[in-house]
Amino acid sequence: MTTPPLDPLSLLREKIDEFVRDRDWAKFHSPKNLTMALTVEAAELMEVFQWMDGRDGMETLSEKQRQAVEHEVADVFIYLLRFCSVTGIDPLAAAEKKLRHNAEKYPVELVRGKSEKYTEY
């Protein structure tokens, strides 16, 4: 019996885990440390946009800024996938479950075009 091929996300998680194993870094990858690293990388992503007008988008960025955004997105994604590996969370299943939960919490007929928190409805 053959094992089915891994999907692209699982393959990436395997590459990340192998990268960590090769460097003997797993001992540093507690959920606390990974969430801290993830937060730092998310803040670095925000830093690119920090002093821009709120309406500005990617089209206003220089090539250097675009590259910085891409690198920070990758860092956030890598740390999130590593966190999921360490904690045993399936990120796709978690996202699907949360999307269903949010659909119940924010019914279209009540929230369409509005930005208030669900407690306001």
Short mmCIF file of C-alpha atoms in Angstrom, two decimals:
data_model
loop_
_atom_site.label_atom_id
_atom_site.label_comp_id
_atom_site.label_asym_id
_atom_site.label_seq_id
_atom_site.Cartn_x
_atom_site.Cartn_y
_atom_site.Cartn_z
CA MET A 1 0.00 0.00 0.00
CA THR A 2 1.39 3.40 -0.95
CA THR A 3 1.11 6.53 1.13
CA PRO A 4 -0.80 9.33 -0.61
CA PRO A 5 1.32 12.35 -1.49
CA LEU A 6 1.29 15.23 0.96
CA ASP A 7 -0.56 18.40 0.07
CA PRO A 8 1.54 21.57 -0.42
CA LEU A 9 0.85 22.87 3.08
CA SER A 10 1.88 19.58 4.70
CA LEU A 11 5.01 19.48 2.54
CA LEU A 12 5.92 22.99 3.68
CA ARG A 13 5.36 22.03 7.32
CA GLU A 14 7.67 19.05 6.81
CA LYS A 15 10.36 21.31 5.28
CA ILE A 16 10.08 23.72 8.20
CA ASP A 17 10.28 20.89 10.74
CA GLU A 18 13.30 19.43 8.94
CA PHE A 19 14.97 22.86 8.91
CA VAL A 20 14.47 23.03 12.69
CA ARG A 21 15.69 19.45 13.28
CA ASP A 22 18.82 20.01 11.19
CA ARG A 23 19.74 22.97 13.40
CA ASP A 24 18.69 21.38 16.71
CA TRP A 25 16.34 24.28 17.39
CA ALA A 26 13.30 22.30 18.58
CA LYS A 27 14.41 22.80 22.18
CA PHE A 28 13.76 26.53 21.71
CA HIS A 29 10.36 26.11 20.07
CA SER A 30 7.94 26.07 22.97
CA PRO A 31 4.45 27.40 22.24
CA LYS A 32 5.33 30.50 24.29
CA ASN A 33 8.50 31.21 22.32
CA LEU A 34 6.83 30.57 18.99
CA THR A 35 3.90 32.86 19.78
CA MET A 36 6.34 35.57 20.83
CA ALA A 37 8.33 35.15 17.60
CA LEU A 38 5.10 35.19 15.58
CA THR A 39 4.05 38.43 17.26
CA VAL A 40 7.42 40.04 16.59
CA GLU A 41 7.23 39.11 12.90
CA ALA A 42 3.65 40.40 12.65
CA ALA A 43 4.84 43.68 14.18
CA GLU A 44 7.62 43.86 11.59
CA LEU A 45 4.97 43.45 8.90
CA MET A 46 2.96 46.30 10.43
CA GLU A 47 6.09 48.46 10.54
CA VAL A 48 6.19 48.65 6.74
CA PHE A 49 2.78 50.37 6.77
CA GLN A 50 3.18 52.30 10.02
CA TRP A 51 3.31 55.86 8.71
CA MET A 52 1.26 55.41 5.57
CA ASP A 53 -2.17 56.83 4.99
CA GLY A 54 -4.78 54.22 5.95
CA ARG A 55 -6.02 54.10 2.35
CA ASP A 56 -2.59 53.31 0.89
CA GLY A 57 -2.07 49.80 -0.37
CA MET A 58 0.60 47.64 -1.92
CA GLU A 59 0.58 49.75 -5.09
CA THR A 60 2.20 52.63 -3.19
CA LEU A 61 5.16 50.58 -1.94
CA SER A 62 8.65 50.72 -3.39
CA GLU A 63 10.20 47.48 -4.61
CA LYS A 64 12.29 47.33 -1.43
CA GLN A 65 9.14 47.73 0.71
CA ARG A 66 7.30 45.07 -1.30
CA GLN A 67 10.17 42.67 -0.72
CA ALA A 68 10.11 43.47 3.00
CA VAL A 69 6.36 42.74 3.11
CA GLU A 70 6.90 39.43 1.34
CA HIS A 71 9.67 38.43 3.76
CA GLU A 72 7.61 39.34 6.81
CA VAL A 73 4.56 37.48 5.48
CA ALA A 74 6.80 34.44 5.01
CA ASP A 75 8.18 34.77 8.56
CA VAL A 76 4.67 35.00 10.05
CA PHE A 77 3.51 32.01 8.00
CA ILE A 78 6.55 29.91 8.87
CA TYR A 79 6.24 30.60 12.60
CA LEU A 80 2.51 29.88 12.49
CA LEU A 81 3.08 26.55 10.74
CA ARG A 82 5.85 25.67 13.19
CA PHE A 83 3.52 26.52 16.08
CA CYS A 84 0.93 24.21 14.56
CA SER A 85 3.49 21.40 14.26
CA VAL A 86 4.56 21.79 17.88
CA THR A 87 0.99 21.97 19.23
CA GLY A 88 -0.60 19.42 16.90
CA ILE A 89 -3.08 21.92 15.47
CA ASP A 90 -4.29 21.41 11.90
CA PRO A 91 -4.32 25.01 10.62
CA LEU A 92 -6.73 24.30 7.76
CA ALA A 93 -9.22 22.50 10.00
CA ALA A 94 -8.92 25.26 12.61
CA ALA A 95 -9.53 27.96 9.98
CA GLU A 96 -12.56 26.12 8.56
CA LYS A 97 -14.01 25.70 12.05
CA LYS A 98 -13.40 29.37 12.90
CA LEU A 99 -14.94 30.53 9.62
CA ARG A 100 -18.12 28.54 10.42
CA HIS A 101 -18.13 30.01 13.92
CA ASN A 102 -17.73 33.56 12.56
CA ALA A 103 -20.52 33.00 10.04
CA GLU A 104 -22.86 32.29 12.97
CA LYS A 105 -21.49 35.17 15.04
CA TYR A 106 -21.71 37.66 12.16
CA PRO A 107 -24.86 36.85 10.13
CA VAL A 108 -24.82 38.57 6.74
CA GLU A 109 -28.23 40.15 7.21
CA LEU A 110 -27.02 41.93 10.38
CA VAL A 111 -23.46 42.90 9.53
CA ARG A 112 -23.21 43.55 5.81
CA GLY A 113 -21.21 46.75 5.32
CA LYS A 114 -20.71 47.29 9.06
CA SER A 115 -17.52 47.05 11.12
CA GLU A 116 -18.79 46.92 14.70
CA LYS A 117 -17.90 44.03 16.99
CA TYR A 118 -20.45 41.22 17.27
CA THR A 119 -21.41 42.38 20.77
CA GLU A 120 -22.91 45.49 19.16
CA TYR A 121 -25.53 43.54 17.16
#
